[in-house]
Amino acid sequence: MTARILVTGGTGTLGRQVVPLLRGAGHPVRVLSRHAGPVADGVDYVACDLLDGTGVDDAVDGVETVLHLAGGPRHCFPDHVRSQMMRAARVTVPR
C-alpha cells in the first residue's frame, strides 16, 4: 500500500491541482482544512488550525509525508505549530 500523504492547502489554488495528481498516482490523501468534510474520491478531509495547532495530532495520524501547500501569511506555520506537527509525525525537530 502506498503511504498516506497529508496536504496542507489542499483546497487552495495549488492544492486543487496537486491532490488529483496524488490520487491518480495511487496515494491515499488527507487534506488539512479549516473544516472537516466527508471522504470523497479517496480524499479524507480533516480540520486543523495552522495558527494555533488545534487538530495537528489527528491530521498527521497515519501519515508518512506532509506536503505543505498552504499559502499566505495566515497559513504560515508558527514555530510551535511546526514543531508540534513534526513531533506528531515523528520527524526529528532541528534545534
mmCIF file of C-alpha atoms in Angstrom:
data_model
loop_
_atom_site.group_PDB
_atom_site.id
_atom_site.type_symbol
_atom_site.label_atom_id
_atom_site.label_comp_id
_atom_site.label_asym_id
_atom_site.label_seq_id
_atom_site.Cartn_x
_atom_site.Cartn_y
_atom_site.Cartn_z
ATOM 1 C CA MET A 1 0.000 0.000 0.000
ATOM 2 C CA THR A 2 1.227 3.484 -0.822
ATOM 3 C CA ALA A 3 1.844 5.842 2.089
ATOM 4 C CA ARG A 4 -0.819 8.385 3.015
ATOM 5 C CA ILE A 5 0.098 11.995 2.211
ATOM 6 C CA LEU A 6 -1.172 14.968 4.200
ATOM 7 C CA VAL A 7 -1.654 18.064 2.041
ATOM 8 C CA THR A 8 -1.973 21.432 3.746
ATOM 9 C CA GLY A 9 -3.710 23.896 1.460
ATOM 10 C CA GLY A 10 -5.308 21.018 -0.411
ATOM 11 C CA THR A 11 -8.429 23.062 -1.122
ATOM 12 C CA GLY A 12 -6.487 26.092 -2.347
ATOM 13 C CA THR A 13 -5.376 27.115 -5.827
ATOM 14 C CA LEU A 14 -2.289 24.872 -5.937
ATOM 15 C CA GLY A 15 -3.677 22.085 -3.763
ATOM 16 C CA ARG A 16 -6.720 21.608 -6.004
ATOM 17 C CA GLN A 17 -4.287 20.810 -8.822
ATOM 18 C CA VAL A 18 -1.958 18.562 -6.800
ATOM 19 C CA VAL A 19 -4.445 16.408 -4.868
ATOM 20 C CA PRO A 20 -5.934 14.754 -8.007
ATOM 21 C CA LEU A 21 -2.411 14.032 -9.268
ATOM 22 C CA LEU A 22 -1.531 12.314 -6.000
ATOM 23 C CA ARG A 23 -4.774 10.313 -6.125
ATOM 24 C CA GLY A 24 -4.086 9.416 -9.754
ATOM 25 C CA ALA A 25 -0.693 8.065 -8.696
ATOM 26 C CA GLY A 26 -2.453 5.815 -6.191
ATOM 27 C CA HIS A 27 -1.687 7.721 -2.983
ATOM 28 C CA PRO A 28 -4.266 7.922 -0.226
ATOM 29 C CA VAL A 29 -4.569 11.631 0.546
ATOM 30 C CA ARG A 30 -5.621 13.552 3.624
ATOM 31 C CA VAL A 31 -6.375 17.235 3.106
ATOM 32 C CA LEU A 32 -5.891 19.583 6.021
ATOM 33 C CA SER A 33 -8.638 22.161 6.028
ATOM 34 C CA ARG A 34 -10.246 24.649 8.376
ATOM 35 C CA HIS A 35 -13.360 22.464 8.293
ATOM 36 C CA ALA A 36 -13.647 18.682 8.281
ATOM 37 C CA GLY A 37 -15.585 17.065 5.499
ATOM 38 C CA PRO A 38 -16.688 13.650 4.299
ATOM 39 C CA VAL A 39 -14.293 11.336 2.499
ATOM 40 C CA ALA A 40 -14.713 11.947 -1.232
ATOM 41 C CA ASP A 41 -12.898 10.246 -4.121
ATOM 42 C CA GLY A 42 -10.398 8.681 -1.718
ATOM 43 C CA VAL A 43 -9.564 12.014 -0.084
ATOM 44 C CA ASP A 44 -10.013 12.397 3.673
ATOM 45 C CA TYR A 45 -10.647 15.978 4.868
ATOM 46 C CA VAL A 46 -9.560 16.771 8.425
ATOM 47 C CA ALA A 47 -9.989 20.028 10.358
ATOM 48 C CA CYS A 48 -6.864 21.716 11.672
ATOM 49 C CA ASP A 49 -5.776 25.238 12.567
ATOM 50 C CA LEU A 50 -2.245 26.017 11.405
ATOM 51 C CA LEU A 51 -2.094 29.125 13.569
ATOM 52 C CA ASP A 52 -2.723 27.510 16.948
ATOM 53 C CA GLY A 53 -2.079 23.834 16.179
ATOM 54 C CA THR A 54 -5.569 22.588 17.026
ATOM 55 C CA GLY A 55 -6.126 19.258 15.242
ATOM 56 C CA VAL A 56 -2.483 18.622 14.297
ATOM 57 C CA ASP A 57 -2.295 15.245 16.053
ATOM 58 C CA ASP A 58 -5.377 13.951 14.229
ATOM 59 C CA ALA A 59 -4.169 15.402 10.924
ATOM 60 C CA VAL A 60 -0.810 13.586 10.971
ATOM 61 C CA ASP A 61 -2.070 10.302 12.410
ATOM 62 C CA GLY A 62 -1.066 7.563 9.958
ATOM 63 C CA VAL A 63 0.665 9.994 7.575
ATOM 64 C CA GLU A 64 4.193 9.486 6.284
ATOM 65 C CA THR A 65 4.535 12.627 4.166
ATOM 66 C CA VAL A 66 3.378 16.200 4.702
ATOM 67 C CA LEU A 67 3.109 18.360 1.598
ATOM 68 C CA HIS A 68 2.766 21.966 2.772
ATOM 69 C CA LEU A 69 0.931 23.942 0.080
ATOM 70 C CA ALA A 70 -0.968 26.392 2.289
ATOM 71 C CA GLY A 71 -0.009 29.894 1.286
ATOM 72 C CA GLY A 72 -0.202 33.409 2.555
ATOM 73 C CA PRO A 73 0.735 34.878 5.925
ATOM 74 C CA ARG A 74 -2.205 33.376 7.803
ATOM 75 C CA HIS A 75 -1.185 29.877 6.683
ATOM 76 C CA CYS A 76 2.488 30.002 7.631
ATOM 77 C CA PHE A 77 3.417 27.594 10.380
ATOM 78 C CA PRO A 78 4.292 29.418 13.597
ATOM 79 C CA ASP A 79 7.318 27.711 15.176
ATOM 80 C CA HIS A 80 5.291 25.987 17.894
ATOM 81 C CA VAL A 81 2.817 24.528 15.366
ATOM 82 C CA ARG A 82 5.614 23.390 13.031
ATOM 83 C CA SER A 83 7.308 21.660 15.958
ATOM 84 C CA GLN A 84 4.015 20.108 17.075
ATOM 85 C CA MET A 85 3.312 18.792 13.567
ATOM 86 C CA MET A 86 6.811 17.391 13.175
ATOM 87 C CA ARG A 87 6.663 15.691 16.595
ATOM 88 C CA ALA A 88 3.246 14.238 15.845
ATOM 89 C CA ALA A 89 4.554 12.923 12.521
ATOM 90 C CA ARG A 90 7.592 11.508 14.363
ATOM 91 C CA VAL A 91 10.051 13.697 12.499
ATOM 92 C CA THR A 92 13.172 14.954 14.236
ATOM 93 C CA VAL A 93 12.764 18.626 15.056
ATOM 94 C CA PRO A 94 16.004 20.588 14.444
ATOM 95 C CA ARG A 95 17.135 22.579 17.455
#
